[in-house]
Short mmCIF file of C-alpha atoms and ligand atoms in Angstrom, two decimals:
data_model
loop_
_atom_site.label_atom_id
_atom_site.label_comp_id
_atom_site.label_asym_id
_atom_site.label_seq_id
_atom_site.Cartn_x
_atom_site.Cartn_y
_atom_site.Cartn_z
CA MET W 1 111.66 138.06 141.20
CA ARG W 2 109.29 136.62 138.69
CA SER W 3 110.89 137.65 135.37
CA PHE W 4 114.77 137.26 135.64
CA ALA W 5 115.45 133.60 135.33
CA ASP W 6 113.36 130.45 135.54
CA SER W 7 115.37 127.39 136.56
CA ASN W 8 112.59 124.85 136.61
CA ASN W 9 110.74 125.70 133.45
CA ASP W 10 107.33 126.51 134.92
CA GLY W 11 107.17 130.04 133.23
CA VAL W 12 107.97 132.05 136.66
CA GLY W 13 111.34 133.26 137.55
CA ASP W 14 112.89 131.86 140.77
CA LEU W 15 115.73 132.08 143.22
CA PRO W 16 117.90 129.17 141.78
CA GLY W 17 117.21 131.11 138.30
CA ILE W 18 118.98 134.03 139.84
CA THR W 19 121.71 132.15 141.42
CA SER W 20 122.26 130.37 137.88
CA ARG W 21 122.80 133.86 136.34
CA LEU W 22 125.06 135.71 138.94
CA ASP W 23 128.12 135.28 136.46
CA TYR W 24 126.06 137.33 133.99
CA LEU W 25 125.62 139.97 136.74
CA ARG W 26 129.25 139.77 137.78
CA SER W 27 130.37 140.09 134.30
CA LEU W 28 128.22 143.36 133.95
CA GLY W 29 129.89 144.89 136.93
CA VAL W 30 127.13 144.57 139.20
CA ASP W 31 127.84 144.70 142.89
CA GLY W 32 124.65 144.30 144.61
CA LEU W 33 121.20 142.80 143.85
CA TRP W 34 117.88 143.87 144.93
CA LEU W 35 115.05 141.15 145.12
CA THR W 36 111.58 142.11 144.92
CA PRO W 37 109.62 140.21 147.66
CA PHE W 38 109.92 136.30 147.60
CA TYR W 39 107.72 135.50 150.53
CA PRO W 40 104.78 133.16 150.45
CA SER W 41 102.03 135.23 149.08
CA PRO W 42 98.72 134.83 147.22
CA GLN W 43 100.49 137.28 144.68
CA LYS W 44 97.62 139.72 144.40
CA ASP W 45 100.37 142.25 143.99
CA HIS W 46 103.28 140.04 142.90
CA GLY W 47 104.62 139.62 146.26
CA TYR W 48 103.90 142.88 147.89
CA ASP W 49 101.08 141.13 149.67
CA VAL W 50 102.99 138.84 152.25
CA ALA W 51 101.37 136.00 154.01
CA ASP W 52 104.43 134.81 155.82
CA TYR W 53 107.56 136.99 156.32
CA TYR W 54 109.77 134.33 157.19
CA GLY W 55 109.48 132.00 154.34
CA VAL W 56 109.84 131.62 150.49
CA ASN W 57 107.12 131.24 148.14
CA PRO W 58 107.30 127.69 146.75
CA GLU W 59 107.01 129.18 143.40
CA TYR W 60 110.27 130.77 143.86
CA GLY W 61 112.09 128.01 145.66
CA THR W 62 112.97 127.28 149.23
CA LEU W 63 114.68 128.96 152.35
CA ASP W 64 117.86 126.59 151.36
CA ASP W 65 117.70 128.39 147.85
CA PHE W 66 117.84 131.76 149.39
CA GLY W 67 120.80 130.48 151.42
CA ARG W 68 122.66 129.27 148.26
CA LEU W 69 121.91 132.57 146.42
CA VAL W 70 123.37 134.45 149.26
CA GLU W 71 126.49 132.32 149.51
CA GLU W 72 127.10 132.29 145.70
CA ALA W 73 126.45 136.06 145.41
CA HIS W 74 128.88 136.80 148.31
CA ARG W 75 131.40 134.54 146.82
CA ARG W 76 131.31 136.89 143.58
CA GLY W 77 131.36 140.09 145.65
CA ILE W 78 127.61 140.72 145.28
CA LYS W 79 125.51 141.97 148.05
CA VAL W 80 121.79 140.82 148.23
CA LEU W 81 119.44 143.34 149.44
CA ILE W 82 115.89 141.85 150.04
CA ASP W 83 112.47 143.84 149.97
CA ILE W 84 110.74 144.25 153.15
CA VAL W 85 107.02 145.21 153.24
CA PRO W 86 106.21 146.72 156.51
CA ASN W 87 103.08 148.99 155.59
CA HIS W 88 100.65 145.99 154.86
CA THR W 89 100.35 142.37 154.98
CA SER W 90 98.38 139.95 152.67
CA SER W 91 94.70 139.45 153.68
CA ARG W 92 95.86 135.96 153.86
CA HIS W 93 98.48 136.62 156.58
CA PRO W 94 97.56 134.75 159.92
CA TRP W 95 97.15 137.92 161.77
CA PHE W 96 94.40 139.18 159.45
CA GLU W 97 92.78 135.87 159.17
CA ALA W 98 92.56 135.77 162.91
CA ALA W 99 91.37 139.38 162.94
CA LEU W 100 88.52 138.46 160.73
CA SER W 101 87.57 135.54 162.98
CA GLY W 102 85.39 137.78 165.29
CA THR W 103 84.53 141.29 166.27
CA ASP W 104 86.58 140.71 169.57
CA ASP W 105 89.69 139.15 168.26
CA PRO W 106 92.71 140.91 169.73
CA HIS W 107 94.38 140.88 166.17
CA ARG W 108 92.21 143.47 164.97
CA THR W 109 94.11 146.03 166.83
CA ARG W 110 97.27 145.12 164.48
CA TYR W 111 95.24 146.76 161.49
CA TYR W 112 92.96 149.60 161.05
CA PHE W 113 89.32 148.35 161.82
CA VAL W 114 87.03 151.45 162.00
CA PRO W 115 83.32 151.83 161.94
CA GLY W 116 81.74 153.57 158.93
CA ARG W 117 79.78 156.71 158.68
CA ASN W 118 76.23 155.89 157.86
CA GLY W 119 76.99 153.19 155.48
CA ALA W 120 80.11 155.03 154.00
CA PRO W 121 83.66 154.50 154.65
CA PRO W 122 85.33 156.08 157.86
CA ASN W 123 86.88 158.95 155.84
CA ASN W 124 87.66 159.99 152.25
CA TRP W 125 91.16 158.42 151.86
CA GLN W 126 91.86 156.72 148.55
CA SER W 127 93.64 153.60 147.66
CA ALA W 128 96.77 154.18 145.29
CA PHE W 129 95.02 151.33 143.09
CA GLY W 130 91.85 153.46 142.83
CA GLY W 131 88.61 153.65 144.88
CA PRO W 132 88.28 154.05 148.78
CA ALA W 133 91.12 152.96 151.06
CA TRP W 134 88.48 150.93 152.80
CA THR W 135 86.63 147.84 152.43
CA GLN W 136 83.64 147.00 154.61
CA LEU W 137 83.61 143.56 156.33
CA GLU W 138 80.32 141.60 155.50
CA GLY W 139 77.53 141.86 158.18
CA VAL W 140 79.31 144.33 160.57
CA PRO W 141 79.64 148.07 160.43
CA GLU W 142 83.49 148.03 160.57
CA TRP W 143 85.65 148.81 157.67
CA TYR W 144 89.37 148.00 157.28
CA MET W 145 92.26 150.32 155.58
CA HIS W 146 94.07 149.29 152.72
CA LEU W 147 96.21 152.11 151.00
CA PHE W 148 96.72 149.53 148.07
CA ALA W 149 94.50 146.64 147.07
CA PRO W 150 91.92 145.32 149.48
CA GLU W 151 94.06 142.14 149.62
CA GLN W 152 96.76 144.38 151.28
CA PRO W 153 95.22 145.68 154.65
CA ASP W 154 97.48 148.32 156.19
CA LEU W 155 99.21 147.31 159.53
CA ASN W 156 98.68 149.59 162.79
CA TRP W 157 102.23 150.61 163.43
CA TRP W 158 100.83 152.14 166.86
CA ASN W 159 100.14 148.88 168.20
CA PRO W 160 103.79 147.85 169.73
CA VAL W 161 103.18 144.45 168.63
CA VAL W 162 103.69 145.40 165.15
CA PRO W 163 107.17 147.15 165.48
CA ALA W 164 108.25 144.24 167.73
CA GLU W 165 107.38 141.84 165.17
CA PHE W 166 109.42 143.56 162.28
CA ARG W 167 112.54 143.80 164.51
CA LYS W 168 112.26 140.06 164.65
CA ILE W 169 111.56 139.93 160.92
CA ILE W 170 114.67 142.09 159.98
CA THR W 171 116.86 140.30 162.45
CA TYR W 172 115.75 136.96 160.89
CA TRP W 173 116.84 137.89 157.40
CA LEU W 174 120.03 139.53 158.27
CA ASP W 175 121.02 136.46 160.25
CA ARG W 176 120.47 134.56 157.05
CA GLY W 177 123.00 136.70 155.07
CA ALA W 178 120.88 139.44 153.56
CA ASP W 179 123.04 142.53 153.34
CA GLY W 180 120.23 144.97 153.80
CA PHE W 181 116.56 145.92 152.62
CA ARG W 182 114.66 147.82 150.18
CA ILE W 183 111.96 149.14 152.30
CA ASP W 184 108.54 149.19 150.48
CA VAL W 185 106.47 152.37 150.79
CA ALA W 186 108.89 153.51 153.58
CA VAL W 187 107.26 156.51 155.00
CA SER W 188 103.86 155.25 155.23
CA LEU W 189 103.85 152.97 158.30
CA HIS W 190 101.92 154.85 160.85
CA LYS W 191 98.90 156.93 159.63
CA ARG W 192 97.80 160.14 161.38
CA ARG W 193 96.00 159.19 164.39
CA ASP W 194 92.80 161.10 164.08
CA LEU W 195 91.98 159.57 160.64
CA ALA W 196 90.60 162.76 159.47
CA ASP W 197 89.18 163.50 156.05
CA ARG W 198 91.53 164.69 153.48
CA PRO W 199 90.78 168.59 152.95
CA LEU W 200 90.47 168.89 149.12
CA VAL W 201 91.24 171.91 146.98
CA PRO W 202 91.36 172.41 143.31
CA HIS W 203 94.78 171.09 141.75
CA ARG W 204 96.94 173.99 140.53
CA ILE W 205 96.95 172.69 136.87
CA THR W 206 94.21 170.13 136.36
CA GLY W 207 91.56 171.78 138.88
CA ALA W 208 90.80 168.12 139.96
CA PRO W 209 90.16 168.03 143.69
CA THR W 210 93.34 167.06 145.50
CA THR W 211 94.63 166.83 149.07
CA ALA W 212 95.44 170.24 150.53
CA PRO W 213 99.06 170.90 150.82
CA GLY W 214 100.58 170.11 154.33
CA PHE W 215 97.95 167.61 155.14
CA GLU W 216 99.69 164.29 155.84
CA ILE W 217 98.16 160.83 155.92
CA ILE W 218 101.45 159.27 156.11
CA ASP W 219 104.78 160.44 157.11
CA GLN W 220 104.27 160.83 160.87
CA PRO W 221 107.17 161.73 163.12
CA GLU W 222 107.20 158.29 164.77
CA VAL W 223 108.04 156.51 161.54
CA HIS W 224 111.62 158.10 162.14
CA ASP W 225 111.73 156.21 165.54
CA VAL W 226 111.42 153.16 163.59
CA TYR W 227 114.28 153.54 161.35
CA ARG W 228 116.34 154.70 164.00
CA ASP W 229 115.76 151.37 165.60
CA TRP W 230 116.36 149.58 162.36
CA ARG W 231 119.61 151.57 161.64
CA HIS W 232 120.76 150.56 165.18
CA ILE W 233 120.16 146.87 164.46
CA ALA W 234 121.79 147.22 160.92
CA GLY W 235 124.86 148.71 162.72
CA THR W 236 125.15 145.69 165.04
CA TYR W 237 126.37 143.52 162.03
CA GLU W 238 129.92 143.70 160.41
CA PRO W 239 129.93 145.20 158.00
CA GLU W 240 126.78 147.55 158.77
CA ARG W 241 123.77 146.24 156.83
CA VAL W 242 121.90 148.71 154.37
CA LEU W 243 118.55 150.34 154.60
CA VAL W 244 117.21 151.81 151.27
CA GLY W 245 113.75 153.35 151.54
CA GLU W 246 111.27 153.57 148.68
CA ILE W 247 111.12 157.41 148.95
CA PHE W 248 111.25 159.35 145.73
CA ASP W 249 110.24 162.76 147.10
CA PRO W 250 113.66 164.93 147.71
CA GLY W 251 112.19 166.67 150.52
CA ARG W 252 111.29 163.58 152.17
CA GLN W 253 114.84 162.17 151.44
CA SER W 254 116.38 164.85 153.35
CA ARG W 255 114.48 163.96 156.45
CA TYR W 256 114.96 160.16 156.22
CA ILE W 257 118.45 159.78 154.96
CA LYS W 258 120.42 160.33 158.00
CA GLN W 259 123.51 159.10 160.01
CA ASP W 260 120.91 157.34 162.19
CA GLU W 261 118.12 156.24 159.80
CA LEU W 262 118.14 155.23 156.30
CA HIS W 263 121.18 154.97 154.20
CA MET W 264 119.56 155.89 150.79
CA ALA W 265 116.51 156.19 148.70
CA PHE W 266 116.01 156.49 145.05
CA ALA W 267 116.64 159.48 143.01
CA MET W 268 114.20 158.54 140.08
CA MET W 269 115.18 160.49 136.99
CA ASP W 270 111.89 160.41 135.20
CA ARG W 271 112.04 163.98 133.63
CA ARG W 272 111.32 164.73 129.80
CA TRP W 273 114.41 164.88 127.76
CA ASP W 274 115.60 168.36 128.43
CA ALA W 275 118.95 169.41 129.49
CA SER W 276 117.73 171.99 132.18
CA ALA W 277 115.24 169.67 133.43
CA TRP W 278 117.74 167.02 134.06
CA LYS W 279 120.28 169.53 135.53
CA ARG W 280 117.75 170.62 137.94
CA ALA W 281 116.63 167.28 138.97
CA ILE W 282 120.23 165.95 139.45
CA ASP W 283 120.90 169.14 141.66
CA VAL W 284 117.64 168.62 143.86
CA TYR W 285 118.80 165.04 144.59
CA ARG W 286 122.31 166.00 145.18
CA HIS W 287 121.22 168.59 147.50
CA ALA W 288 118.38 166.23 149.33
CA VAL W 289 121.13 164.03 150.61
CA SER W 290 124.12 166.84 150.91
CA ARG W 291 123.94 166.75 154.70
CA SER W 292 124.05 163.25 155.28
CA THR W 293 127.03 160.95 154.74
CA SER W 294 124.96 159.33 151.84
CA LEU W 295 124.95 159.97 148.19
CA PRO W 296 122.14 159.69 145.55
CA SER W 297 120.95 156.23 144.11
CA TRP W 298 120.29 157.20 140.66
CA THR W 299 117.68 155.21 139.02
CA GLN W 300 115.66 155.74 135.60
CA SER W 301 113.33 152.39 135.73
CA ASN W 302 111.91 149.77 138.12
CA HIS W 303 109.31 147.25 138.21
CA ASP W 304 106.40 150.16 138.74
CA VAL W 305 107.23 152.49 135.89
CA ILE W 306 107.24 152.54 132.17
CA ARG W 307 110.74 151.51 130.95
CA HIS W 308 112.74 154.63 130.25
CA ALA W 309 113.72 153.83 126.59
CA THR W 310 109.98 154.05 125.82
CA ARG W 311 109.60 157.15 128.16
CA LEU W 312 112.39 158.96 126.40
CA GLY W 313 110.86 158.64 122.90
CA GLY W 314 110.83 154.81 122.02
CA GLY W 315 112.42 152.99 118.92
CA GLY W 316 115.94 154.22 117.99
CA LEU W 317 115.36 157.58 119.40
CA GLY W 318 114.53 156.28 122.94
CA ARG W 319 117.43 153.96 122.80
CA GLU W 320 120.18 156.50 121.94
CA ARG W 321 118.54 158.82 124.78
CA ALA W 322 118.61 155.94 127.28
CA LYS W 323 122.19 155.11 126.47
CA ALA W 324 123.25 158.74 126.80
CA SER W 325 121.15 159.10 130.09
CA ALA W 326 123.14 156.12 131.45
CA PHE W 327 126.49 157.73 130.65
CA LEU W 328 125.07 161.13 132.34
CA LEU W 329 124.04 159.25 135.62
CA LEU W 330 126.67 156.74 136.06
CA GLY W 331 129.54 159.20 136.03
CA LEU W 332 127.79 161.07 138.95
CA PRO W 333 128.69 160.59 142.49
CA GLY W 334 126.43 157.91 144.08
CA GLN W 335 125.06 154.62 143.33
CA TYR W 336 123.15 153.47 140.16
CA PHE W 337 120.40 151.09 140.36
CA ILE W 338 119.91 149.32 136.79
CA TYR W 339 116.55 147.66 136.51
CA GLN W 340 116.89 144.38 134.75
CA GLY W 341 116.57 144.65 130.93
CA GLU W 342 117.51 148.23 130.88
CA GLU W 343 121.25 147.00 129.79
CA LEU W 344 119.52 145.51 126.82
CA GLY W 345 117.75 148.81 126.03
CA LEU W 346 114.44 146.77 126.47
CA GLU W 347 111.37 148.94 125.96
CA GLU W 348 107.95 148.84 127.47
CA ALA W 349 106.20 145.76 126.02
CA PHE W 350 102.58 145.39 124.97
CA VAL W 351 100.60 143.05 127.12
CA PRO W 352 97.12 142.36 125.80
CA PRO W 353 94.27 143.36 128.36
CA GLU W 354 93.05 139.98 128.96
CA ARG W 355 96.83 138.93 129.88
CA ARG W 356 97.37 141.69 132.45
CA GLU W 357 97.82 140.93 136.21
CA ASP W 358 98.60 144.06 137.85
CA PRO W 359 96.04 145.04 140.50
CA LEU W 360 96.61 148.53 139.34
CA TYR W 361 95.00 147.89 135.94
CA ILE W 362 92.32 145.45 137.46
CA HIS W 363 91.28 147.96 140.22
CA THR W 364 91.02 150.80 138.20
CA ASN W 365 89.05 148.93 135.82
CA GLY W 366 91.66 149.31 133.01
CA ARG W 367 91.62 153.22 133.29
CA HIS W 368 95.42 152.81 134.33
CA GLN W 369 97.23 150.56 131.88
CA GLY W 370 99.23 148.84 134.79
CA ARG W 371 102.79 147.97 135.24
CA ASP W 372 102.82 144.64 133.31
CA GLY W 373 104.60 145.94 130.42
CA CYS W 374 107.69 146.73 132.42
CA ARG W 375 107.57 143.22 133.95
CA VAL W 376 107.74 141.03 130.99
CA PRO W 377 110.41 138.49 131.26
CA MET W 378 114.21 138.76 130.38
CA PRO W 379 115.18 137.63 126.83
CA TRP W 380 118.17 135.08 127.62
CA ARG W 381 118.56 133.43 124.18
CA GLN W 382 117.71 134.33 120.57
CA HIS W 383 115.82 131.76 118.37
CA GLU W 384 114.64 129.78 121.58
CA PRO W 385 111.19 129.38 122.62
CA ASN W 386 110.12 132.25 124.88
CA ALA W 387 113.51 133.85 124.00
CA GLY W 388 115.40 131.00 126.47
CA PHE W 389 113.50 132.35 129.83
CA SER W 390 111.55 129.08 129.99
CA THR W 391 110.34 126.31 128.19
CA SER W 392 106.84 126.75 129.43
CA PRO W 393 104.89 129.79 128.48
CA PRO W 394 106.08 132.98 130.80
CA TRP W 395 103.70 134.13 133.17
CA LEU W 396 103.42 137.47 131.08
CA PRO W 397 103.73 136.93 127.50
CA MET W 398 106.52 138.22 125.41
CA PRO W 399 105.81 140.32 122.46
CA ALA W 400 106.65 138.91 119.08
CA ALA W 401 110.48 139.01 118.17
CA TRP W 402 111.28 139.84 122.01
CA ASP W 403 114.11 137.45 121.50
CA ARG W 404 116.00 139.84 119.30
CA ASN W 405 116.82 141.80 122.39
CA ALA W 406 118.27 138.68 123.86
CA ILE W 407 121.40 138.78 125.72
CA ASP W 408 123.51 136.15 123.82
CA ALA W 409 122.65 138.10 120.65
CA GLN W 410 123.72 141.40 122.35
CA ALA W 411 126.69 139.98 123.58
CA ARG W 412 127.90 139.03 120.20
CA SER W 413 127.60 142.37 119.02
CA THR W 414 130.17 145.06 120.00
CA THR W 415 127.59 147.87 119.12
CA SER W 416 124.71 146.48 121.21
CA VAL W 417 123.41 148.25 124.27
CA LEU W 418 124.69 145.24 126.42
CA SER W 419 128.23 146.02 125.22
CA LEU W 420 128.19 149.70 125.76
CA TYR W 421 126.82 149.08 129.32
CA ARG W 422 129.58 146.52 129.87
CA ARG W 423 132.14 149.07 128.79
CA LEU W 424 130.67 151.84 130.77
CA LEU W 425 130.47 149.97 133.77
CA GLU W 426 134.22 148.81 133.37
CA ALA W 427 135.26 152.37 132.92
CA ARG W 428 133.40 153.56 135.94
CA CYS W 429 134.79 150.74 137.96
CA GLY W 430 138.34 151.41 136.65
CA LEU W 431 138.21 155.03 137.49
CA ALA W 432 136.55 154.59 140.75
CA ARG W 433 139.06 155.06 143.29
CA ARG W 434 140.04 158.35 141.52
CA LEU W 435 136.65 159.84 141.50
CA PRO W 436 135.82 162.26 144.12
CA ALA W 437 132.20 162.61 145.79
CA ARG W 438 132.15 165.96 144.22
CA MET W 439 131.25 167.08 140.83
CA ASP W 440 131.07 170.54 139.23
CA TRP W 441 129.03 171.63 136.34
CA ALA W 442 130.83 173.35 133.66
CA ALA W 443 129.69 176.10 131.12
CA ALA W 444 127.90 174.32 128.13
CA PRO W 445 126.09 175.23 124.98
CA GLN W 446 122.43 175.11 125.07
CA ASP W 447 120.77 171.64 125.16
CA CYS W 448 123.90 170.47 126.58
CA LEU W 449 125.15 169.24 130.15
CA ILE W 450 128.79 169.12 131.02
CA TYR W 451 130.30 168.20 134.32
CA HIS W 452 133.73 167.48 135.64
CA ARG W 453 134.49 164.98 138.50
CA GLY W 454 137.97 164.88 139.22
CA PRO W 455 139.66 163.11 136.29
CA LEU W 456 136.50 162.55 134.54
CA SER W 457 134.34 164.78 132.25
CA VAL W 458 131.14 163.92 131.13
CA ALA W 459 128.97 165.67 128.13
CA CYS W 460 125.60 165.10 127.19
CA ASN W 461 123.89 166.44 124.15
CA PHE W 462 120.19 166.68 124.49
CA GLY W 463 119.53 168.55 121.44
CA HIS W 464 118.39 167.68 117.87
CA ARG W 465 121.64 169.13 116.40
CA PRO W 466 125.20 167.85 116.26
CA LEU W 467 127.56 169.80 118.71
CA GLU W 468 131.33 170.43 118.77
CA LEU W 469 132.76 171.18 121.87
CA ASP W 470 136.24 172.33 123.08
CA LEU W 471 136.35 169.95 125.87
CA PRO W 472 139.99 168.71 126.82
CA GLY W 473 141.02 165.29 127.74
CA ARG W 474 141.09 161.70 126.26
CA LEU W 475 137.85 160.19 124.96
CA LEU W 476 137.20 157.09 127.11
CA ILE W 477 133.89 155.85 125.58
CA GLY W 478 130.99 157.57 123.64
CA SER W 479 127.49 156.42 123.76
CA SER W 480 127.31 156.24 119.91
CA PRO W 481 129.89 155.46 117.36
CA GLY W 482 129.32 159.08 115.91
CA VAL W 483 131.07 160.58 119.38
CA ARG W 484 134.65 161.20 117.85
CA ARG W 485 137.48 163.46 118.81
CA SER W 486 138.87 165.67 116.25
CA ALA W 487 142.27 167.22 116.76
CA THR W 488 140.99 169.71 119.06
CA ARG W 489 137.14 169.07 119.48
CA LEU W 490 134.73 166.65 120.68
CA LEU W 491 131.98 165.87 117.98
CA MET W 492 128.86 164.86 119.52
CA PRO W 493 125.66 163.66 117.40
CA PRO W 494 122.26 164.54 118.82
CA ASN W 495 121.09 162.51 121.92
CA SER W 496 124.50 161.28 122.62
CA ALA W 497 127.10 161.46 125.47
CA ALA W 498 130.63 161.06 126.20
CA TRP W 499 133.14 160.22 128.96
CA LEU W 500 136.76 161.96 128.74
CA GLU W 501 139.72 161.43 130.95
CA THR W 502 141.94 164.42 131.88
CA ARG W 503 144.87 164.68 133.99
CA ARG W 504 143.16 166.50 136.76
CA SER W 505 143.49 164.99 140.09
CA ALA W 506 140.86 163.66 142.38
CA GLY W 507 139.35 166.47 144.61
CA THR W 508 139.84 169.27 142.00
C1 NOJ C 601 105.64 149.81 145.98
C2 NOJ C 601 105.94 148.47 145.14
O1 NOJ C 601 107.26 148.86 144.41
C3 NOJ C 601 104.77 148.31 144.29
O2 NOJ C 601 105.20 147.31 143.08
C4 NOJ C 601 103.71 147.83 145.07
O3 NOJ C 601 102.49 147.58 144.42
C5 NOJ C 601 103.51 148.99 146.29
N1 NOJ C 601 104.57 149.35 146.92
C6 NOJ C 601 102.53 148.35 147.33
O4 NOJ C 601 103.23 147.28 148.01
#
């Protein structure tokens, strides 16, 4: 939300900014958008601390701006998914403010307010942002729960008022044209009722104390009831609206992605650059959804992780690998979520410590570098201040020469990452109707993966050495200019991938 496009030059991205760039997204071949939270919020966790689920943060625009974005997106055949944050509110949400107004206030039952143990928190649960998952209220023996920052108190989903309110919220946004939701920390809603201490055992590799396997704080059976209810609501719209869970664990995906629960979740491909590790991960995610009518949602980066061009080695090497991995994943059955800027080959940016804003950095006292480095705004135009994002200094500083990644510069070059993504997405779109939901691995040399999917064959060379493959088919597109066809063989430089088309028909 904050980093895509800024329409009013205040240094922060906004809804009209996104609307003004829909043609760019369409030209890329995008058919759906996911917006991170745009609700009124003190921005302690960049929108994941919602103070009003029915509005738009003035920094990002107005409800009318949301309506215009939806209308313009739909006119271009682009769906709009919005982020829903049901696990916690902001500490500035009227419910929480009311809860703090007195020990008898009924709003307390909408959160977890629990007496401590001799001045210590009620249990040993930890916040994802560091320290205990509990904060004590001044002058009273009670603590409140927050699995994230103290400014994000957890809602008590056992209280029927909470699910009832969220039914209203999701209906409200669906009625305003949203095509569905990305559900934040989707399996966390209900916490185990006994609030028991986590039994700690030494970690298998590091030896550090870790929660004993099988002990669940979250992921309670009742969470499924919520999604059955939401799925029913989604099904009352025509066409059916979509529910995407923020769930990465394949075991959980197979329990939540169902005909009557969520439609999809994220297959996060964050493995080291190794053919067998990637093959295993692809298979695990494929099988996680194999019993449902869904397919995996492949993804390599988002606003919470180090950008994959950096993870895969950085510099020229990381870029080549990132291009190859896009080839590998975009050919697979399923959806692919592009994180803004990955189509430019953007790397993780260095953000000076005094400019970092991420609560993960702040609450861990800098032990965790935080997620600001993947959130630095998009570079739109070369040779313009702030890479054309804004005439004001952007909310996160751009590194020197960030504008050399700019979209206008890459659009002019036929060899840029942007041009490659465009051609790849175009090829994918052109083949779409002939691609079956099934793929099959083919025998491949070491450090290489090859699969067939109907008329498409995809090969990826993970190794340090060039490869020559006897792979039939017309070369559609290669991830680097070095990918070529000789009379009979496919030549693949290290860290490259290729798409070939054969006469095989769909379904074979
Ligand atoms: C997941 C979101 O993607 C992340 O940005 C946020 O900090 C946590 N959930 C808490 O809402």
